[in-house]
CSV table of C-alpha atoms and ligand atoms in Angstrom, one decimal:
chain,number,residue,atom,x,y,z
F,245,UNK,CA,233.4,247.1,54.1
F,246,UNK,CA,233.1,243.8,55.8
F,247,UNK,CA,235.8,243.4,58.4
F,248,UNK,CA,234.9,239.8,58.8
F,249,UNK,CA,236.3,238.8,55.5
F,250,UNK,CA,239.8,237.4,55.9
F,251,UNK,CA,240.6,237.3,52.2
F,252,UNK,CA,239.9,241.0,51.6
F,253,UNK,CA,241.6,242.1,54.7
F,254,UNK,CA,244.7,240.0,54.1
F,255,UNK,CA,247.6,242.2,53.3
F,256,UNK,CA,249.8,239.5,51.8
F,257,UNK,CA,248.1,238.5,48.7
F,258,UNK,CA,246.9,241.4,46.7
F,259,UNK,CA,243.3,241.1,45.9
F,260,UNK,CA,242.7,240.7,42.2
F,261,UNK,CA,239.1,240.0,42.3
F,262,UNK,CA,236.0,240.0,44.5
F,263,UNK,CA,232.7,238.1,44.5
F,264,UNK,CA,229.8,240.3,45.4
F,265,UNK,CA,226.6,238.8,46.6
F,266,UNK,CA,223.9,238.6,49.2
F,267,UNK,CA,225.3,235.3,50.4
F,268,UNK,CA,228.3,233.8,48.7
F,269,UNK,CA,227.6,230.5,50.4
F,270,UNK,CA,224.7,230.0,48.2
F,271,UNK,CA,227.1,230.0,45.3
F,272,UNK,CA,229.5,227.3,46.4
F,273,UNK,CA,230.5,226.4,42.9
F,274,UNK,CA,231.6,229.9,42.3
F,275,UNK,CA,233.8,229.8,45.5
F,276,UNK,CA,235.4,226.6,44.2
F,277,UNK,CA,236.0,228.1,40.7
F,278,UNK,CA,237.4,231.4,42.2
F,279,UNK,CA,239.8,229.4,44.2
F,280,UNK,CA,240.9,227.4,41.2
F,281,UNK,CA,241.4,230.6,39.1
F,282,UNK,CA,242.8,232.9,41.7
F,283,UNK,CA,244.1,230.9,44.7
F,284,UNK,CA,243.7,233.3,47.6
F,285,UNK,CA,243.9,236.5,45.7
F,286,UNK,CA,240.2,237.2,46.0
F,287,UNK,CA,237.7,238.3,48.5
F,288,UNK,CA,234.0,238.5,49.0
F,289,UNK,CA,231.8,241.5,49.6
F,290,UNK,CA,228.2,242.1,50.3
F,291,UNK,CA,226.4,244.3,47.9
F,292,UNK,CA,226.3,247.2,50.3
F,293,UNK,CA,230.0,246.8,51.2
F,294,UNK,CA,231.0,246.7,47.5
F,295,UNK,CA,230.0,250.3,47.0
F,296,UNK,CA,232.0,251.5,50.0
F,297,UNK,CA,234.9,249.3,49.0
F,298,UNK,CA,235.2,251.0,45.6
F,299,UNK,CA,235.9,254.3,47.4
F,300,UNK,CA,239.0,252.8,49.0
F,301,UNK,CA,242.4,252.7,47.5
F,302,UNK,CA,242.5,248.9,48.1
F,303,UNK,CA,240.1,248.5,45.3
F,304,UNK,CA,242.3,250.1,42.7
F,305,UNK,CA,244.1,246.8,42.1
F,306,UNK,CA,241.0,244.8,41.4
F,307,UNK,CA,240.9,243.2,38.0
F,308,UNK,CA,237.3,242.1,38.1
F,309,UNK,CA,234.3,241.5,40.3
F,310,UNK,CA,231.9,238.6,40.0
F,311,UNK,CA,228.4,239.6,41.0
F,312,UNK,CA,226.5,236.5,42.0
F,313,UNK,CA,222.7,236.9,42.0
F,314,UNK,CA,219.5,234.9,41.8
F,315,UNK,CA,215.9,235.8,41.2
F,316,UNK,CA,215.5,237.2,44.7
F,317,UNK,CA,218.1,239.9,43.9
F,318,UNK,CA,216.0,241.2,41.1
F,319,UNK,CA,214.1,243.3,43.6
F,320,UNK,CA,217.5,245.0,44.3
F,321,UNK,CA,218.4,245.5,40.7
F,322,UNK,CA,219.1,249.2,40.9
F,323,UNK,CA,221.7,248.7,43.5
F,324,UNK,CA,223.4,245.9,41.6
F,325,UNK,CA,223.4,248.1,38.5
F,326,UNK,CA,225.0,250.9,40.6
F,327,UNK,CA,227.8,248.4,41.6
F,328,UNK,CA,228.4,247.6,38.0
F,329,UNK,CA,228.5,251.3,37.0
F,330,UNK,CA,230.9,252.2,39.7
F,331,UNK,CA,233.1,249.2,38.9
F,332,UNK,CA,233.2,250.2,35.2
F,333,UNK,CA,234.0,253.7,36.1
F,334,UNK,CA,237.1,252.5,37.9
F,335,UNK,CA,238.1,250.2,35.1
F,336,UNK,CA,237.1,247.1,37.0
F,337,UNK,CA,235.4,244.5,34.9
F,338,UNK,CA,232.1,243.1,36.2
F,339,UNK,CA,230.9,239.6,35.5
F,340,UNK,CA,227.4,238.6,36.4
F,341,UNK,CA,226.9,235.1,37.7
F,342,UNK,CA,223.2,234.5,37.4
F,343,UNK,CA,220.9,231.9,38.7
F,344,UNK,CA,217.4,232.0,37.3
F,345,UNK,CA,217.5,235.7,36.6
F,346,UNK,CA,215.1,237.0,34.1
F,347,UNK,CA,216.4,238.0,30.6
F,348,UNK,CA,215.1,241.5,31.1
F,349,UNK,CA,217.1,242.0,34.3
F,350,UNK,CA,220.2,240.5,32.7
F,351,UNK,CA,219.8,242.8,29.8
F,352,UNK,CA,219.7,245.8,32.0
F,353,UNK,CA,222.9,244.8,33.7
F,354,UNK,CA,224.7,244.2,30.5
F,355,UNK,CA,223.5,247.6,29.4
F,356,UNK,CA,225.0,249.4,32.3
F,357,UNK,CA,228.3,247.8,31.6
F,358,UNK,CA,228.5,244.2,32.8
F,359,UNK,CA,231.1,242.5,30.8
F,360,UNK,CA,229.1,239.3,30.4
F,361,UNK,CA,227.0,236.9,32.4
F,362,UNK,CA,227.6,233.3,33.2
F,363,UNK,CA,224.7,231.0,34.2
F,364,UNK,CA,224.7,229.4,37.6
F,365,UNK,CA,225.3,226.5,38.3
F,366,UNK,CA,228.5,227.3,36.5
F,367,UNK,CA,229.2,225.0,33.6
F,368,UNK,CA,232.6,223.4,33.7
F,369,UNK,CA,235.3,225.9,32.8
F,370,UNK,CA,232.8,228.8,32.3
F,371,UNK,CA,234.4,231.1,34.8
F,372,UNK,CA,237.9,230.3,33.4
F,373,UNK,CA,236.7,231.0,29.9
F,374,UNK,CA,235.0,234.3,30.9
F,375,UNK,CA,238.2,235.4,32.6
F,376,UNK,CA,240.3,234.5,29.5
F,377,UNK,CA,237.9,236.5,27.3
F,378,UNK,CA,238.1,239.4,29.6
F,379,UNK,CA,241.9,239.4,29.4
F,380,UNK,CA,242.2,239.1,25.7
F,381,UNK,CA,241.6,242.4,24.0
F,382,UNK,CA,238.8,242.3,21.5
F,383,UNK,CA,240.1,241.8,17.9
F,384,UNK,CA,240.6,245.0,16.2
F,385,UNK,CA,237.1,246.1,15.4
F,386,UNK,CA,236.1,248.6,12.8
F,387,UNK,CA,236.1,252.0,14.4
F,388,UNK,CA,233.3,251.8,16.8
F,389,UNK,CA,230.6,254.3,16.3
F,390,UNK,CA,228.3,252.8,18.9
F,391,UNK,CA,229.5,252.3,22.4
F,392,UNK,CA,231.2,249.0,22.9
F,393,UNK,CA,228.6,246.5,24.0
F,394,UNK,CA,229.7,243.8,26.5
F,395,UNK,CA,231.2,240.5,25.5
F,396,UNK,CA,228.8,237.8,24.3
F,397,UNK,CA,226.5,237.8,21.4
F,398,UNK,CA,225.6,241.3,20.4
F,399,UNK,CA,222.6,242.5,18.6
F,400,UNK,CA,223.7,243.0,15.1
F,401,UNK,CA,223.9,246.5,13.8
F,402,UNK,CA,222.3,245.6,10.5
F,403,UNK,CA,219.6,243.2,9.5
F,404,UNK,CA,221.5,240.2,8.3
F,405,UNK,CA,218.6,238.0,7.1
F,406,UNK,CA,220.6,234.9,7.8
F,407,UNK,CA,220.3,231.8,5.8
F,408,UNK,CA,217.8,229.4,7.5
F,409,UNK,CA,218.8,225.7,7.5
F,410,UNK,CA,216.5,223.2,9.2
F,411,UNK,CA,217.3,219.6,10.0
F,412,UNK,CA,214.4,217.2,10.6
F,413,UNK,CA,215.0,213.5,11.5
F,414,UNK,CA,212.3,211.4,9.7
F,415,UNK,CA,213.0,208.7,12.2
F,416,UNK,CA,214.4,208.9,15.7
F,417,UNK,CA,218.1,208.4,15.9
F,418,UNK,CA,218.7,209.0,12.2
F,419,UNK,CA,221.3,211.6,13.0
F,420,UNK,CA,219.4,214.9,12.7
F,421,UNK,CA,220.9,216.4,15.8
F,422,UNK,CA,224.4,215.1,15.0
F,423,UNK,CA,224.1,216.8,11.6
F,424,UNK,CA,222.7,220.1,13.0
F,425,UNK,CA,225.4,220.4,15.6
F,426,UNK,CA,228.3,219.6,13.4
F,427,UNK,CA,227.0,221.5,10.4
F,428,UNK,CA,226.6,224.6,12.7
F,429,UNK,CA,230.1,224.2,14.0
F,430,UNK,CA,231.6,223.7,10.5
F,431,UNK,CA,229.9,226.8,9.3
F,432,UNK,CA,231.0,228.8,12.3
F,433,UNK,CA,234.6,227.8,11.4
F,434,UNK,CA,234.3,227.7,7.6
F,435,UNK,CA,236.2,230.9,7.0
F,436,UNK,CA,239.0,231.7,9.4
F,437,UNK,CA,239.4,235.3,8.2
F,438,UNK,CA,235.8,236.2,8.1
F,439,UNK,CA,233.9,233.7,10.2
F,440,UNK,CA,230.1,233.8,9.7
F,441,UNK,CA,228.0,234.3,12.7
F,442,UNK,CA,226.1,231.1,13.4
F,443,UNK,CA,223.2,230.5,15.7
F,444,UNK,CA,221.9,227.0,16.5
F,445,UNK,CA,218.3,226.7,17.7
F,446,UNK,CA,217.2,223.5,19.4
F,447,UNK,CA,213.5,223.4,18.6
F,448,UNK,CA,213.2,219.8,19.5
F,449,UNK,CA,211.5,221.3,22.5
F,450,UNK,CA,210.7,218.2,24.4
F,451,UNK,CA,213.7,216.0,23.8
F,452,UNK,CA,216.3,218.4,22.5
F,453,UNK,CA,219.8,217.2,23.1
F,454,UNK,CA,222.0,219.9,21.7
F,455,UNK,CA,222.8,221.1,25.2
F,456,UNK,CA,224.2,217.6,25.9
F,457,UNK,CA,226.0,217.3,22.6
F,458,UNK,CA,227.7,220.7,23.3
F,459,UNK,CA,227.9,220.3,27.1
F,460,UNK,CA,225.9,223.5,27.7
F,461,UNK,CA,223.4,223.9,30.5
F,462,UNK,CA,219.7,224.0,29.8
F,463,UNK,CA,218.3,227.3,30.9
F,464,UNK,CA,215.1,228.4,32.4
F,465,UNK,CA,214.9,231.6,30.4
F,466,UNK,CA,214.3,229.5,27.3
F,467,UNK,CA,211.0,228.4,28.7
F,468,UNK,CA,210.1,231.9,29.5
F,469,UNK,CA,210.9,233.2,26.1
F,470,UNK,CA,209.0,230.5,24.3
F,471,UNK,CA,206.0,230.8,26.5
F,472,UNK,CA,205.9,234.6,26.1
F,473,UNK,CA,207.5,235.6,22.9
F,474,UNK,CA,205.5,238.8,22.7
F,475,UNK,CA,207.5,240.4,25.4
F,476,UNK,CA,210.8,239.3,24.1
F,477,UNK,CA,213.0,241.8,22.2
F,478,UNK,CA,216.1,241.1,20.2
F,479,UNK,CA,218.4,242.0,23.1
F,480,UNK,CA,216.7,239.7,25.6
F,481,UNK,CA,216.8,237.0,22.9
F,482,UNK,CA,220.5,237.5,22.5
F,483,UNK,CA,221.1,237.2,26.2
F,484,UNK,CA,219.3,233.9,26.2
F,485,UNK,CA,221.9,232.4,23.9
F,486,UNK,CA,224.8,230.4,25.2
F,487,UNK,CA,228.1,230.4,23.5
F,488,UNK,CA,230.1,227.4,22.6
F,489,UNK,CA,233.8,227.8,22.2
F,490,UNK,CA,233.4,231.5,21.8
F,491,UNK,CA,232.0,231.1,18.4
F,492,UNK,CA,228.7,229.3,18.1
F,493,UNK,CA,225.6,230.7,19.7
F,494,UNK,CA,223.1,228.3,20.9
F,495,UNK,CA,219.4,228.5,21.9
F,496,UNK,CA,219.0,225.3,23.9
F,497,UNK,CA,215.8,223.4,24.5
F,498,UNK,CA,214.1,224.5,27.7
F,499,UNK,CA,215.0,222.7,30.9
F,500,UNK,CA,211.4,221.8,31.6
F,501,UNK,CA,209.5,219.8,29.1
F,502,UNK,CA,207.4,222.3,27.3
F,503,UNK,CA,203.8,221.2,26.3
F,504,UNK,CA,204.0,221.3,22.5
F,505,UNK,CA,200.7,223.0,22.0
F,506,UNK,CA,201.9,225.9,24.2
F,507,UNK,CA,204.1,227.0,21.4
F,508,UNK,CA,202.6,228.5,18.3
F,509,UNK,CA,203.9,229.2,14.8
F,510,UNK,CA,204.1,232.8,15.7
F,511,UNK,CA,206.3,232.0,18.8
F,512,UNK,CA,208.6,229.9,16.7
F,513,UNK,CA,208.8,232.3,13.9
F,514,UNK,CA,209.5,235.2,16.3
F,515,UNK,CA,212.5,233.4,17.6
F,516,UNK,CA,213.7,232.4,14.1
F,517,UNK,CA,213.3,235.9,12.8
F,518,UNK,CA,215.3,237.4,15.6
F,519,UNK,CA,218.0,234.9,15.1
F,520,UNK,CA,218.0,235.6,11.3
F,521,UNK,CA,218.3,239.3,11.9
F,522,UNK,CA,221.4,238.8,14.0
F,523,UNK,CA,223.2,235.9,12.4
F,524,UNK,CA,224.5,234.8,9.0
F,525,UNK,CA,223.3,231.2,9.4
F,526,UNK,CA,220.5,229.9,11.6
F,527,UNK,CA,220.5,226.1,12.0
F,528,UNK,CA,217.3,224.6,13.4
F,529,UNK,CA,217.1,221.2,14.9
F,530,UNK,CA,213.4,220.2,14.4
F,531,UNK,CA,211.4,217.7,16.4
F,532,UNK,CA,210.7,214.3,14.7
F,533,UNK,CA,207.0,214.8,15.1
F,534,UNK,CA,205.2,217.0,12.6
F,535,UNK,CA,203.8,219.9,14.7
F,536,UNK,CA,201.7,222.9,13.7
F,537,UNK,CA,204.7,225.0,13.1
F,538,UNK,CA,206.6,222.5,11.0
F,539,UNK,CA,204.9,224.1,8.0
F,540,UNK,CA,206.1,227.7,8.9
F,541,UNK,CA,209.7,226.5,9.2
F,542,UNK,CA,209.5,224.5,6.0
F,543,UNK,CA,208.2,227.5,4.2
F,544,UNK,CA,210.8,229.9,5.6
F,545,UNK,CA,213.8,227.6,5.3
F,546,UNK,CA,216.3,228.1,2.6
F,547,UNK,CA,217.3,224.5,3.0
F,548,UNK,CA,215.3,221.8,4.8
F,549,UNK,CA,217.3,218.6,5.4
F,550,UNK,CA,215.4,215.4,6.2
F,551,UNK,CA,217.6,212.7,7.6
F,552,UNK,CA,216.8,209.1,6.9
F,553,UNK,CA,218.6,205.8,7.1
F,554,UNK,CA,218.6,202.8,4.9
F,555,UNK,CA,215.9,200.9,6.7
F,556,UNK,CA,212.2,200.2,6.4
F,557,UNK,CA,211.3,202.5,9.3
F,558,UNK,CA,212.9,205.5,7.6
F,559,UNK,CA,211.3,204.6,4.3
F,560,UNK,CA,207.9,204.4,5.8
F,561,UNK,CA,208.2,207.6,7.7
F,562,UNK,CA,209.5,209.4,4.7
F,563,UNK,CA,206.6,208.2,2.7
F,564,UNK,CA,204.2,209.4,5.4
F,565,UNK,CA,205.8,212.7,5.6
F,566,UNK,CA,205.7,213.3,1.9
F,567,UNK,CA,202.0,212.3,1.8
F,568,UNK,CA,201.2,214.5,4.7
F,569,UNK,CA,202.9,217.5,3.2
F,570,UNK,CA,201.3,217.0,-0.2
F,571,UNK,CA,197.8,216.6,1.4
F,572,UNK,CA,198.3,220.0,3.0
F,573,UNK,CA,199.7,221.3,-0.3
F,574,UNK,CA,203.0,222.1,1.4
F,575,UNK,CA,206.2,222.1,-0.6
F,576,UNK,CA,207.3,218.5,-0.1
F,577,UNK,CA,209.8,219.1,-2.9
F,578,UNK,CA,211.7,221.3,-0.5
F,579,UNK,CA,212.9,218.4,1.5
F,580,UNK,CA,216.5,217.6,0.8
F,581,UNK,CA,217.1,214.0,1.8
F,582,UNK,CA,220.2,213.1,3.8
F,583,UNK,CA,221.0,209.4,4.0
F,584,UNK,CA,222.9,208.8,7.2
F,585,UNK,CA,225.1,205.8,7.8
F,586,UNK,CA,225.1,205.4,4.1
F,587,UNK,CA,226.8,202.3,2.7
F,588,UNK,CA,230.4,202.7,1.5
F,589,UNK,CA,231.2,203.4,-2.1
F,590,UNK,CA,232.6,199.9,-2.3
F,591,UNK,CA,229.5,198.3,-1.0
F,592,UNK,CA,227.8,197.5,-4.3
F,593,UNK,CA,224.7,195.8,-2.9
F,594,UNK,CA,224.3,198.7,-0.4
F,595,UNK,CA,224.4,201.2,-3.2
F,596,UNK,CA,221.7,199.2,-5.0
F,597,UNK,CA,219.5,199.5,-2.0
F,598,UNK,CA,220.0,203.2,-1.8
F,599,UNK,CA,219.0,203.5,-5.4
F,600,UNK,CA,215.9,201.4,-4.8
F,601,UNK,CA,214.9,203.4,-1.8
F,602,UNK,CA,215.2,206.7,-3.7
F,603,UNK,CA,213.1,205.2,-6.6
F,604,UNK,CA,210.4,203.8,-4.4
F,605,UNK,CA,210.0,207.1,-2.6
F,606,UNK,CA,210.4,209.1,-5.8
F,607,UNK,CA,213.0,211.3,-4.2
F,608,UNK,CA,216.6,212.1,-4.8
F,609,UNK,CA,219.1,211.6,-2.1
F,610,UNK,CA,221.4,214.5,-2.3
F,611,UNK,CA,223.6,214.0,0.7
F,612,UNK,CA,225.1,210.7,1.9
F,613,UNK,CA,226.8,210.7,5.3
F,614,UNK,CA,229.0,207.8,6.2
F,615,UNK,CA,229.0,205.9,9.4
F,616,UNK,CA,231.5,207.6,11.8
F,617,UNK,CA,231.5,204.7,14.2
F,618,UNK,CA,232.2,205.0,17.9
F,619,UNK,CA,234.0,208.4,17.7
F,620,UNK,CA,230.6,210.0,16.9
F,621,UNK,CA,229.0,208.9,20.0
F,622,UNK,CA,232.1,209.6,22.0
F,623,UNK,CA,232.3,213.2,20.7
F,624,UNK,CA,228.6,213.6,21.7
F,625,UNK,CA,229.3,212.2,25.2
F,626,UNK,CA,232.2,214.6,25.6
F,627,UNK,CA,230.1,217.5,24.5
F,628,UNK,CA,232.2,218.6,21.5
F,629,UNK,CA,231.7,218.7,17.8
F,630,UNK,CA,233.5,216.1,15.7
F,631,UNK,CA,235.9,218.7,14.4
F,632,UNK,CA,237.2,219.1,17.9
F,633,UNK,CA,237.2,215.5,18.9
F,634,UNK,CA,238.0,213.5,15.7
F,635,UNK,CA,239.2,215.8,12.9
F,636,UNK,CA,239.7,213.0,10.4
F,637,UNK,CA,236.5,211.1,11.1
F,638,UNK,CA,234.8,210.3,7.8
F,639,UNK,CA,231.4,211.8,9.0
F,640,UNK,CA,233.2,215.0,10.0
F,641,UNK,CA,234.8,215.3,6.7
F,642,UNK,CA,231.5,214.9,4.8
F,643,UNK,CA,229.7,217.4,7.0
F,644,UNK,CA,232.6,219.8,6.6
F,645,UNK,CA,232.3,219.5,2.8
F,646,UNK,CA,228.6,220.1,3.0
F,647,UNK,CA,229.2,223.3,5.1
F,648,UNK,CA,231.8,224.5,2.5
F,649,UNK,CA,229.3,223.9,-0.3
F,650,UNK,CA,226.5,225.7,1.5
F,651,UNK,CA,228.8,228.6,2.3
F,652,UNK,CA,230.0,228.9,-1.2
F,653,UNK,CA,226.5,229.1,-2.5
F,654,UNK,CA,225.7,231.7,0.0
F,655,UNK,CA,228.7,233.8,-0.9
F,656,UNK,CA,227.8,233.6,-4.6
F,657,UNK,CA,224.3,234.7,-4.0
F,658,UNK,CA,225.6,237.6,-1.9
F,659,UNK,CA,227.9,238.7,-4.6
F,660,UNK,CA,225.2,238.4,-7.2
F,661,UNK,CA,222.9,240.7,-5.2
F,662,UNK,CA,225.6,243.4,-4.7
G,742,ADP,N1,226.9,208.8,10.9
G,742,ADP,C1,227.0,208.3,12.1
G,742,ADP,N2,227.9,207.5,12.5
G,742,ADP,C2,228.0,207.1,13.8
G,742,ADP,N3,227.1,207.4,14.8
G,742,ADP,C3,226.1,208.3,14.4
G,742,ADP,C4,226.0,208.8,13.1
G,742,ADP,N4,224.9,209.6,13.1
G,742,ADP,C5,224.4,209.6,14.3
G,742,ADP,N5,225.2,208.8,15.2
G,742,ADP,C6,224.9,208.6,16.6
G,742,ADP,O1,223.5,208.1,16.7
G,742,ADP,C7,222.9,208.6,17.8
G,742,ADP,C8,221.6,209.3,17.4
G,742,ADP,O2,221.9,210.4,16.6
G,742,ADP,P1,221.1,211.8,16.8
G,742,ADP,O3,221.8,212.8,16.0
G,742,ADP,O4,220.8,212.1,18.2
G,742,ADP,O5,219.7,211.4,16.0
G,742,ADP,P2,218.3,212.2,16.0
G,742,ADP,O6,218.6,213.6,16.4
G,742,ADP,O7,217.9,212.0,14.5
G,742,ADP,O8,217.4,211.5,16.9
G,742,ADP,C9,223.8,209.5,18.5
G,742,ADP,O9,224.4,208.8,19.6
G,742,ADP,C10,224.9,209.8,17.4
G,742,ADP,O10,226.1,210.1,18.0
G,743,MG,MG1,217.6,214.7,17.8
């Protein structure tokens, strides 16, 4: 093992963890976070040294190792896998800190026993959360027949055929993303005892902002997946998801702007189908523009929300959308209109305008969401759902009710088919 490393050699502080990498200096954020989490009780090893270190009694006290790697290390994947295997055999947990590593490679590392992986640059608190998760024993699971897969979204053992809910803003800024994010979070927390598995897909491929709303990094792998869905399997799809607060799984928009015509209906449906197979609810944030795959999502969706506001622009866009759908003989009646920033119940003239809008478009407005004022923007800026930032916000309460209703309908249907 490397004699040059002071921390590992130090006798005073017992070493609880180690980073393992080609060059830890290339991962300075990891160094910072390790210091925050462990003070001086950690060391650094090269990949070669790690294997030798596991042979020594010093390594018995290790709680975990953090293997930091980037795309260059993929050539050396077998050796890294060996490090993980040996760590696991000794009861040492292995985290993978990965910068631009392909989903296929990550998948292999998870398979040989890596506990989970964290993207690099490390999102705020990501290492801390991973360590916490590692330390908390998994909730009593039904007797496992399959070997325990590592932490993180797991491929579901049965085909779930999740409920597909799409949200499409008919005018920019009408609150589609706000609704998608908060609805997803409310569904993920709707039943404390038996929380449904929820996946949020940001398919607003060019301007998607879910990663901002939930303070998640945008990841390169998303671009790879969308541009080559044929070579993606369920497991690599699952490893491409990020987890928000340990509960909600998110497929962010790609970090690079993706040319819209690069993505076909088949690509989008492949991703949606994989998500549906593994989750109880799949919430999709759609782009405002109608694209060639809008139709496929509309057809597949159980519920397709269209958000509008009480203004001329929304009314005109809604009208255009309805006409376009009808011209293509698409099920325009499937759109469920959500009026955002709806006038208060006490606002009589406002309510009159809502009625007129619905009549002139010949639609019914099924959901009205109140203005949640500044708190809504603030929650978004802080990267948390309203439920976390402003529990009593009127917008939050309405979206919570909507989630409860949707979940109740789902539960009834499930019961009926049993
Ligand atoms: N009901 C509401 N009350 C207050 N602010 C809202 C409400 N709905 C949306 N917002 C804010 O308006 C902005 C645009 O919302 P967003 O969800 O991004 O719209 P879209 O996805 O349709 O473009 C965001 O800053 C959001 O926080
Ligand atoms: Mg949006």
